[in-house]
mmCIF file with all atom_site columns, C-alpha atoms in Angstrom:
data_model
loop_
_atom_site.group_PDB
_atom_site.id
_atom_site.type_symbol
_atom_site.label_atom_id
_atom_site.label_alt_id
_atom_site.label_comp_id
_atom_site.label_asym_id
_atom_site.label_entity_id
_atom_site.label_seq_id
_atom_site.pdbx_PDB_ins_code
_atom_site.Cartn_x
_atom_site.Cartn_y
_atom_site.Cartn_z
_atom_site.occupancy
_atom_site.B_iso_or_equiv
_atom_site.pdbx_formal_charge
_atom_site.auth_seq_id
_atom_site.auth_comp_id
_atom_site.auth_asym_id
_atom_site.auth_atom_id
_atom_site.pdbx_PDB_model_num
ATOM 1   C CA . UNK E 1 1   ? 3.447   -34.412 28.168  1.00 0.00 ? 12  UNK E CA 1
ATOM 2   C CA . UNK E 1 2   ? 5.346   -31.606 25.737  1.00 0.00 ? 13  UNK E CA 1
ATOM 3   C CA . UNK E 1 3   ? 3.706   -30.641 22.340  1.00 0.00 ? 14  UNK E CA 1
ATOM 4   C CA . UNK E 1 4   ? 6.423   -30.708 19.627  1.00 0.00 ? 15  UNK E CA 1
ATOM 5   C CA . UNK E 1 5   ? 5.539   -28.834 16.176  1.00 0.00 ? 16  UNK E CA 1
ATOM 6   C CA . UNK E 1 6   ? 7.847   -30.226 13.642  1.00 0.00 ? 17  UNK E CA 1
ATOM 7   C CA . UNK E 1 7   ? 6.251   -28.057 10.920  1.00 0.00 ? 18  UNK E CA 1
ATOM 8   C CA . UNK E 1 8   ? 5.686   -24.693 11.870  1.00 0.00 ? 19  UNK E CA 1
ATOM 9   C CA . UNK E 1 9   ? 3.990   -23.673 8.454   1.00 0.00 ? 20  UNK E CA 1
ATOM 10  C CA . UNK E 1 10  ? 0.503   -21.973 9.226   1.00 0.00 ? 21  UNK E CA 1
ATOM 11  C CA . UNK E 1 11  ? 1.308   -22.055 12.987  1.00 0.00 ? 22  UNK E CA 1
ATOM 12  C CA . UNK E 1 12  ? -0.264  -18.646 12.962  1.00 0.00 ? 23  UNK E CA 1
ATOM 13  C CA . UNK E 1 13  ? -4.151  -19.446 12.473  1.00 0.00 ? 24  UNK E CA 1
ATOM 14  C CA . UNK E 1 14  ? -5.844  -17.804 9.729   1.00 0.00 ? 25  UNK E CA 1
ATOM 15  C CA . UNK E 1 15  ? -8.090  -15.544 11.983  1.00 0.00 ? 26  UNK E CA 1
ATOM 16  C CA . UNK E 1 16  ? -4.963  -14.132 13.568  1.00 0.00 ? 27  UNK E CA 1
ATOM 17  C CA . UNK E 1 17  ? -3.199  -13.772 10.215  1.00 0.00 ? 28  UNK E CA 1
ATOM 18  C CA . UNK E 1 18  ? -6.017  -12.260 8.148   1.00 0.00 ? 29  UNK E CA 1
ATOM 19  C CA . UNK E 1 19  ? -7.409  -10.265 11.121  1.00 0.00 ? 30  UNK E CA 1
ATOM 20  C CA . UNK E 1 20  ? -3.881  -8.714  11.696  1.00 0.00 ? 31  UNK E CA 1
ATOM 21  C CA . UNK E 1 21  ? -3.424  -7.434  7.910   1.00 0.00 ? 32  UNK E CA 1
ATOM 22  C CA . UNK E 1 22  ? -6.933  -6.397  7.794   1.00 0.00 ? 33  UNK E CA 1
ATOM 23  C CA . UNK E 1 23  ? -6.366  -4.393  11.077  1.00 0.00 ? 34  UNK E CA 1
ATOM 24  C CA . UNK E 1 24  ? -3.088  -2.859  9.636   1.00 0.00 ? 35  UNK E CA 1
ATOM 25  C CA . UNK E 1 25  ? -4.718  -2.129  6.101   1.00 0.00 ? 36  UNK E CA 1
ATOM 26  C CA . UNK E 1 26  ? -7.844  -0.430  7.822   1.00 0.00 ? 37  UNK E CA 1
ATOM 27  C CA . UNK E 1 27  ? -5.772  1.625   10.140  1.00 0.00 ? 38  UNK E CA 1
ATOM 28  C CA . UNK E 1 28  ? -3.553  2.311   7.076   1.00 0.00 ? 39  UNK E CA 1
ATOM 29  C CA . UNK E 1 29  ? -6.495  3.618   4.959   1.00 0.00 ? 40  UNK E CA 1
ATOM 30  C CA . UNK E 1 30  ? -8.128  5.634   8.246   1.00 0.00 ? 41  UNK E CA 1
ATOM 31  C CA . UNK E 1 31  ? -4.606  7.294   8.851   1.00 0.00 ? 42  UNK E CA 1
ATOM 32  C CA . UNK E 1 32  ? -3.964  8.198   5.231   1.00 0.00 ? 43  UNK E CA 1
ATOM 33  C CA . UNK E 1 33  ? -7.553  9.437   4.718   1.00 0.00 ? 44  UNK E CA 1
ATOM 34  C CA . UNK E 1 34  ? -7.191  11.941  7.823   1.00 0.00 ? 45  UNK E CA 1
ATOM 35  C CA . UNK E 1 35  ? -4.813  13.827  6.031   1.00 0.00 ? 46  UNK E CA 1
ATOM 36  C CA . UNK E 1 36  ? -6.452  14.110  2.459   1.00 0.00 ? 47  UNK E CA 1
ATOM 37  C CA . UNK E 1 37  ? -8.644  17.361  1.628   1.00 0.00 ? 48  UNK E CA 1
ATOM 38  C CA . UNK E 1 38  ? -9.370  17.425  -1.900  1.00 0.00 ? 49  UNK E CA 1
ATOM 39  C CA . UNK E 1 39  ? -11.755 20.233  -1.304  1.00 0.00 ? 50  UNK E CA 1
ATOM 40  C CA . UNK E 1 40  ? -8.809  22.316  0.221   1.00 0.00 ? 51  UNK E CA 1
ATOM 41  C CA . UNK E 1 41  ? -8.227  26.067  -1.439  1.00 0.00 ? 52  UNK E CA 1
ATOM 42  C CA . UNK E 1 42  ? -4.406  24.643  -1.884  1.00 0.00 ? 53  UNK E CA 1
ATOM 43  C CA . UNK E 1 43  ? -5.263  21.456  -3.631  1.00 0.00 ? 54  UNK E CA 1
ATOM 44  C CA . UNK E 1 44  ? -8.002  23.081  -5.812  1.00 0.00 ? 55  UNK E CA 1
ATOM 45  C CA . UNK E 1 45  ? -5.578  25.961  -6.726  1.00 0.00 ? 56  UNK E CA 1
ATOM 46  C CA . UNK E 1 46  ? -3.067  23.062  -8.107  1.00 0.00 ? 57  UNK E CA 1
ATOM 47  C CA . UNK E 1 47  ? -3.083  22.491  -11.757 1.00 0.00 ? 58  UNK E CA 1
ATOM 48  C CA . UNK E 1 48  ? -3.571  19.104  -12.466 1.00 0.00 ? 59  UNK E CA 1
ATOM 49  C CA . UNK E 1 49  ? -3.475  17.009  -15.671 1.00 0.00 ? 60  UNK E CA 1
ATOM 50  C CA . UNK E 1 50  ? -6.515  16.317  -17.750 1.00 0.00 ? 61  UNK E CA 1
ATOM 51  C CA . UNK E 1 51  ? -6.220  12.667  -17.280 1.00 0.00 ? 62  UNK E CA 1
ATOM 52  C CA . UNK E 1 52  ? -6.674  12.692  -13.352 1.00 0.00 ? 63  UNK E CA 1
ATOM 53  C CA . UNK E 1 53  ? -9.524  10.627  -12.313 1.00 0.00 ? 64  UNK E CA 1
ATOM 54  C CA . UNK E 1 54  ? -12.162 12.319  -10.793 1.00 0.00 ? 65  UNK E CA 1
ATOM 55  C CA . UNK E 1 55  ? -12.045 12.455  -6.650  1.00 0.00 ? 66  UNK E CA 1
ATOM 56  C CA . UNK E 1 56  ? -14.654 9.802   -6.245  1.00 0.00 ? 67  UNK E CA 1
ATOM 57  C CA . UNK E 1 57  ? -12.685 7.293   -8.185  1.00 0.00 ? 68  UNK E CA 1
ATOM 58  C CA . UNK E 1 58  ? -9.765  7.362   -5.481  1.00 0.00 ? 69  UNK E CA 1
ATOM 59  C CA . UNK E 1 59  ? -12.147 5.625   -2.962  1.00 0.00 ? 70  UNK E CA 1
ATOM 60  C CA . UNK E 1 60  ? -13.499 3.333   -5.467  1.00 0.00 ? 71  UNK E CA 1
ATOM 61  C CA . UNK E 1 61  ? -10.108 2.062   -6.491  1.00 0.00 ? 72  UNK E CA 1
ATOM 62  C CA . UNK E 1 62  ? -8.589  2.199   -3.340  1.00 0.00 ? 73  UNK E CA 1
ATOM 63  C CA . UNK E 1 63  ? -11.416 0.152   -1.445  1.00 0.00 ? 74  UNK E CA 1
ATOM 64  C CA . UNK E 1 64  ? -10.567 -3.129  -3.298  1.00 0.00 ? 75  UNK E CA 1
ATOM 65  C CA . UNK E 1 65  ? -6.925  -2.390  -3.424  1.00 0.00 ? 76  UNK E CA 1
ATOM 66  C CA . UNK E 1 66  ? -6.621  -2.362  0.246   1.00 0.00 ? 77  UNK E CA 1
ATOM 67  C CA . UNK E 1 67  ? -8.918  -5.687  0.307   1.00 0.00 ? 78  UNK E CA 1
ATOM 68  C CA . UNK E 1 68  ? -6.380  -7.497  -1.734  1.00 0.00 ? 79  UNK E CA 1
ATOM 69  C CA . UNK E 1 69  ? -3.334  -6.189  0.345   1.00 0.00 ? 80  UNK E CA 1
ATOM 70  C CA . UNK E 1 70  ? -5.025  -7.738  3.441   1.00 0.00 ? 81  UNK E CA 1
ATOM 71  C CA . UNK E 1 71  ? -5.666  -10.871 1.790   1.00 0.00 ? 82  UNK E CA 1
ATOM 72  C CA . UNK E 1 72  ? -2.273  -11.359 0.189   1.00 0.00 ? 83  UNK E CA 1
ATOM 73  C CA . UNK E 1 73  ? -0.642  -10.448 3.291   1.00 0.00 ? 84  UNK E CA 1
ATOM 74  C CA . UNK E 1 74  ? -2.663  -12.873 5.313   1.00 0.00 ? 85  UNK E CA 1
ATOM 75  C CA . UNK E 1 75  ? -2.234  -15.619 2.738   1.00 0.00 ? 86  UNK E CA 1
ATOM 76  C CA . UNK E 1 76  ? 1.467   -15.330 2.216   1.00 0.00 ? 87  UNK E CA 1
ATOM 77  C CA . UNK E 1 77  ? 2.008   -15.137 6.409   1.00 0.00 ? 88  UNK E CA 1
ATOM 78  C CA . UNK E 1 78  ? 0.124   -18.624 6.267   1.00 0.00 ? 89  UNK E CA 1
ATOM 79  C CA . UNK E 1 79  ? 2.790   -20.078 3.882   1.00 0.00 ? 90  UNK E CA 1
ATOM 80  C CA . UNK E 1 80  ? 5.757   -18.984 6.004   1.00 0.00 ? 91  UNK E CA 1
ATOM 81  C CA . UNK E 1 81  ? 7.723   -21.847 7.048   1.00 0.00 ? 92  UNK E CA 1
ATOM 82  C CA . UNK E 1 82  ? 8.975   -20.334 10.270  1.00 0.00 ? 93  UNK E CA 1
ATOM 83  C CA . UNK E 1 83  ? 8.557   -17.217 12.496  1.00 0.00 ? 94  UNK E CA 1
ATOM 84  C CA . UNK E 1 84  ? 11.670  -15.668 10.784  1.00 0.00 ? 95  UNK E CA 1
ATOM 85  C CA . UNK E 1 85  ? 9.863   -15.605 7.356   1.00 0.00 ? 96  UNK E CA 1
ATOM 86  C CA . UNK E 1 86  ? 6.858   -14.212 8.994   1.00 0.00 ? 97  UNK E CA 1
ATOM 87  C CA . UNK E 1 87  ? 8.698   -11.506 10.771  1.00 0.00 ? 98  UNK E CA 1
ATOM 88  C CA . UNK E 1 88  ? 10.472  -10.809 7.313   1.00 0.00 ? 99  UNK E CA 1
ATOM 89  C CA . UNK E 1 89  ? 7.278   -10.485 5.469   1.00 0.00 ? 100 UNK E CA 1
ATOM 90  C CA . UNK E 1 90  ? 5.509   -8.681  8.383   1.00 0.00 ? 101 UNK E CA 1
ATOM 91  C CA . UNK E 1 91  ? 8.002   -6.049  8.316   1.00 0.00 ? 102 UNK E CA 1
ATOM 92  C CA . UNK E 1 92  ? 8.056   -5.473  4.548   1.00 0.00 ? 103 UNK E CA 1
ATOM 93  C CA . UNK E 1 93  ? 4.282   -5.127  4.662   1.00 0.00 ? 104 UNK E CA 1
ATOM 94  C CA . UNK E 1 94  ? 4.495   -2.851  7.602   1.00 0.00 ? 105 UNK E CA 1
ATOM 95  C CA . UNK E 1 95  ? 7.120   -0.797  5.947   1.00 0.00 ? 106 UNK E CA 1
ATOM 96  C CA . UNK E 1 96  ? 4.842   -0.420  2.628   1.00 0.00 ? 107 UNK E CA 1
ATOM 97  C CA . UNK E 1 97  ? 1.615   0.427   4.524   1.00 0.00 ? 108 UNK E CA 1
ATOM 98  C CA . UNK E 1 98  ? 3.505   3.266   6.455   1.00 0.00 ? 109 UNK E CA 1
ATOM 99  C CA . UNK E 1 99  ? 4.938   4.643   3.108   1.00 0.00 ? 110 UNK E CA 1
ATOM 100 C CA . UNK E 1 100 ? 1.237   4.206   1.685   1.00 0.00 ? 111 UNK E CA 1
ATOM 101 C CA . UNK E 1 101 ? -0.238  6.294   4.366   1.00 0.00 ? 112 UNK E CA 1
ATOM 102 C CA . UNK E 1 102 ? 2.845   8.682   4.640   1.00 0.00 ? 113 UNK E CA 1
ATOM 103 C CA . UNK E 1 103 ? 2.119   9.841   1.045   1.00 0.00 ? 114 UNK E CA 1
ATOM 104 C CA . UNK E 1 104 ? -1.027  11.429  2.129   1.00 0.00 ? 115 UNK E CA 1
ATOM 105 C CA . UNK E 1 105 ? 0.469   13.509  4.766   1.00 0.00 ? 116 UNK E CA 1
ATOM 106 C CA . UNK E 1 106 ? 3.611   14.450  2.424   1.00 0.00 ? 117 UNK E CA 1
ATOM 107 C CA . UNK E 1 107 ? 1.147   15.484  -0.439  1.00 0.00 ? 118 UNK E CA 1
ATOM 108 C CA . UNK E 1 108 ? -1.779  16.879  1.282   1.00 0.00 ? 119 UNK E CA 1
ATOM 109 C CA . UNK E 1 109 ? -0.744  18.033  4.992   1.00 0.00 ? 120 UNK E CA 1
ATOM 110 C CA . UNK E 1 110 ? 2.850   19.341  3.983   1.00 0.00 ? 121 UNK E CA 1
ATOM 111 C CA . UNK E 1 111 ? 1.200   20.744  0.803   1.00 0.00 ? 122 UNK E CA 1
ATOM 112 C CA . UNK E 1 112 ? 4.070   19.554  -1.049  1.00 0.00 ? 123 UNK E CA 1
ATOM 113 C CA . UNK E 1 113 ? 3.551   17.896  -4.390  1.00 0.00 ? 124 UNK E CA 1
ATOM 114 C CA . UNK E 1 114 ? 7.424   17.099  -4.435  1.00 0.00 ? 125 UNK E CA 1
ATOM 115 C CA . UNK E 1 115 ? 7.472   15.523  -1.081  1.00 0.00 ? 126 UNK E CA 1
ATOM 116 C CA . UNK E 1 116 ? 4.709   13.388  -2.272  1.00 0.00 ? 127 UNK E CA 1
ATOM 117 C CA . UNK E 1 117 ? 6.613   12.295  -5.311  1.00 0.00 ? 128 UNK E CA 1
ATOM 118 C CA . UNK E 1 118 ? 9.422   11.415  -3.357  1.00 0.00 ? 129 UNK E CA 1
ATOM 119 C CA . UNK E 1 119 ? 6.905   9.363   -1.019  1.00 0.00 ? 130 UNK E CA 1
ATOM 120 C CA . UNK E 1 120 ? 5.421   7.464   -3.759  1.00 0.00 ? 131 UNK E CA 1
ATOM 121 C CA . UNK E 1 121 ? 8.812   6.671   -5.463  1.00 0.00 ? 132 UNK E CA 1
ATOM 122 C CA . UNK E 1 122 ? 9.863   5.110   -2.007  1.00 0.00 ? 133 UNK E CA 1
ATOM 123 C CA . UNK E 1 123 ? 6.393   3.428   -2.164  1.00 0.00 ? 134 UNK E CA 1
ATOM 124 C CA . UNK E 1 124 ? 6.897   1.782   -5.474  1.00 0.00 ? 135 UNK E CA 1
ATOM 125 C CA . UNK E 1 125 ? 10.319  0.537   -4.364  1.00 0.00 ? 136 UNK E CA 1
ATOM 126 C CA . UNK E 1 126 ? 8.683   -0.991  -1.457  1.00 0.00 ? 137 UNK E CA 1
ATOM 127 C CA . UNK E 1 127 ? 5.798   -2.501  -3.697  1.00 0.00 ? 138 UNK E CA 1
ATOM 128 C CA . UNK E 1 128 ? 8.454   -4.291  -5.815  1.00 0.00 ? 139 UNK E CA 1
ATOM 129 C CA . UNK E 1 129 ? 10.141  -5.466  -2.368  1.00 0.00 ? 140 UNK E CA 1
ATOM 130 C CA . UNK E 1 130 ? 6.675   -6.665  -1.185  1.00 0.00 ? 141 UNK E CA 1
ATOM 131 C CA . UNK E 1 131 ? 5.698   -8.421  -4.190  1.00 0.00 ? 142 UNK E CA 1
ATOM 132 C CA . UNK E 1 132 ? 9.312   -10.128 -4.300  1.00 0.00 ? 143 UNK E CA 1
ATOM 133 C CA . UNK E 1 133 ? 8.888   -11.443 -0.612  1.00 0.00 ? 144 UNK E CA 1
ATOM 134 C CA . UNK E 1 134 ? 5.473   -12.407 -1.071  1.00 0.00 ? 145 UNK E CA 1
ATOM 135 C CA . UNK E 1 135 ? 6.304   -14.482 -4.274  1.00 0.00 ? 146 UNK E CA 1
ATOM 136 C CA . UNK E 1 136 ? 8.856   -16.131 -2.200  1.00 0.00 ? 147 UNK E CA 1
ATOM 137 C CA . UNK E 1 137 ? 6.203   -17.463 -0.130  1.00 0.00 ? 148 UNK E CA 1
ATOM 138 C CA . UNK E 1 138 ? 3.076   -17.708 -2.369  1.00 0.00 ? 149 UNK E CA 1
ATOM 139 C CA . UNK E 1 139 ? 2.927   -16.803 -6.124  1.00 0.00 ? 150 UNK E CA 1
ATOM 140 C CA . UNK E 1 140 ? -0.953  -16.379 -5.915  1.00 0.00 ? 151 UNK E CA 1
ATOM 141 C CA . UNK E 1 141 ? -0.884  -13.604 -3.121  1.00 0.00 ? 152 UNK E CA 1
ATOM 142 C CA . UNK E 1 142 ? 2.168   -12.026 -5.105  1.00 0.00 ? 153 UNK E CA 1
ATOM 143 C CA . UNK E 1 143 ? 0.012   -11.793 -8.126  1.00 0.00 ? 154 UNK E CA 1
ATOM 144 C CA . UNK E 1 144 ? -2.841  -10.281 -6.147  1.00 0.00 ? 155 UNK E CA 1
ATOM 145 C CA . UNK E 1 145 ? -0.709  -7.375  -5.423  1.00 0.00 ? 156 UNK E CA 1
ATOM 146 C CA . UNK E 1 146 ? -0.031  -6.200  -8.818  1.00 0.00 ? 157 UNK E CA 1
ATOM 147 C CA . UNK E 1 147 ? -3.025  -4.181  -9.357  1.00 0.00 ? 158 UNK E CA 1
ATOM 148 C CA . UNK E 1 148 ? -1.992  -2.358  -6.224  1.00 0.00 ? 159 UNK E CA 1
ATOM 149 C CA . UNK E 1 149 ? 1.509   -1.646  -7.638  1.00 0.00 ? 160 UNK E CA 1
ATOM 150 C CA . UNK E 1 150 ? 0.124   -0.738  -11.066 1.00 0.00 ? 161 UNK E CA 1
ATOM 151 C CA . UNK E 1 151 ? -2.165  1.943   -9.393  1.00 0.00 ? 162 UNK E CA 1
ATOM 152 C CA . UNK E 1 152 ? 0.885   3.329   -7.282  1.00 0.00 ? 163 UNK E CA 1
ATOM 153 C CA . UNK E 1 153 ? 2.881   3.578   -10.407 1.00 0.00 ? 164 UNK E CA 1
ATOM 154 C CA . UNK E 1 154 ? -0.002  5.421   -11.878 1.00 0.00 ? 165 UNK E CA 1
ATOM 155 C CA . UNK E 1 155 ? -0.372  7.692   -8.906  1.00 0.00 ? 166 UNK E CA 1
ATOM 156 C CA . UNK E 1 156 ? 3.460   8.343   -9.008  1.00 0.00 ? 167 UNK E CA 1
ATOM 157 C CA . UNK E 1 157 ? 2.683   9.519   -12.764 1.00 0.00 ? 168 UNK E CA 1
ATOM 158 C CA . UNK E 1 158 ? -0.066  11.921  -11.439 1.00 0.00 ? 169 UNK E CA 1
ATOM 159 C CA . UNK E 1 159 ? 1.934   13.282  -8.867  1.00 0.00 ? 170 UNK E CA 1
ATOM 160 C CA . UNK E 1 160 ? 4.866   13.854  -11.216 1.00 0.00 ? 171 UNK E CA 1
ATOM 161 C CA . UNK E 1 161 ? 2.665   15.591  -13.400 1.00 0.00 ? 172 UNK E CA 1
ATOM 162 C CA . UNK E 1 162 ? 1.359   17.763  -10.792 1.00 0.00 ? 173 UNK E CA 1
ATOM 163 C CA . UNK E 1 163 ? 4.777   18.498  -9.877  1.00 0.00 ? 174 UNK E CA 1
ATOM 164 C CA . UNK E 1 164 ? 5.596   19.686  -13.251 1.00 0.00 ? 175 UNK E CA 1
ATOM 165 C CA . UNK E 1 165 ? 2.692   21.621  -13.693 1.00 0.00 ? 176 UNK E CA 1
ATOM 166 C CA . UNK E 1 166 ? 3.360   23.594  -10.451 1.00 0.00 ? 177 UNK E CA 1
ATOM 167 C CA . UNK E 1 167 ? 6.838   24.484  -10.096 1.00 0.00 ? 178 UNK E CA 1
#
């Protein structure tokens, strides 16, 4: 006896969806954090704007933002009508997370605020695309990503200010 699935929505179970997005986001956070060294002589020597948050604030902000990315991704993947939609969303999320972790490596490991600025600008473009893709599937999930996009825009402004102050 063959089982036919006429509606493929939610064909991927919630444990798998949320587990996969949580694992991807966790890997992003760990990989990105491996490049960061705010105590380095190089970073401490940079001139920074007076409005830069203290170092501890970044972890305090990123932790819930990463949780919202995992939640939004898992939720939107559950609303995908078919494998093709899930694959497109997963590709957008993967690209976004790679750019997210990549910024740390460009800025801190390459000691290049300019490369970091280019990376964060690409991340902003990716955020818009990810929110658009997510909104096509689930508006609430897309709204959940808005604080992430706003924080990344703030990070871009901060990065740009560091570039201006350190020619």
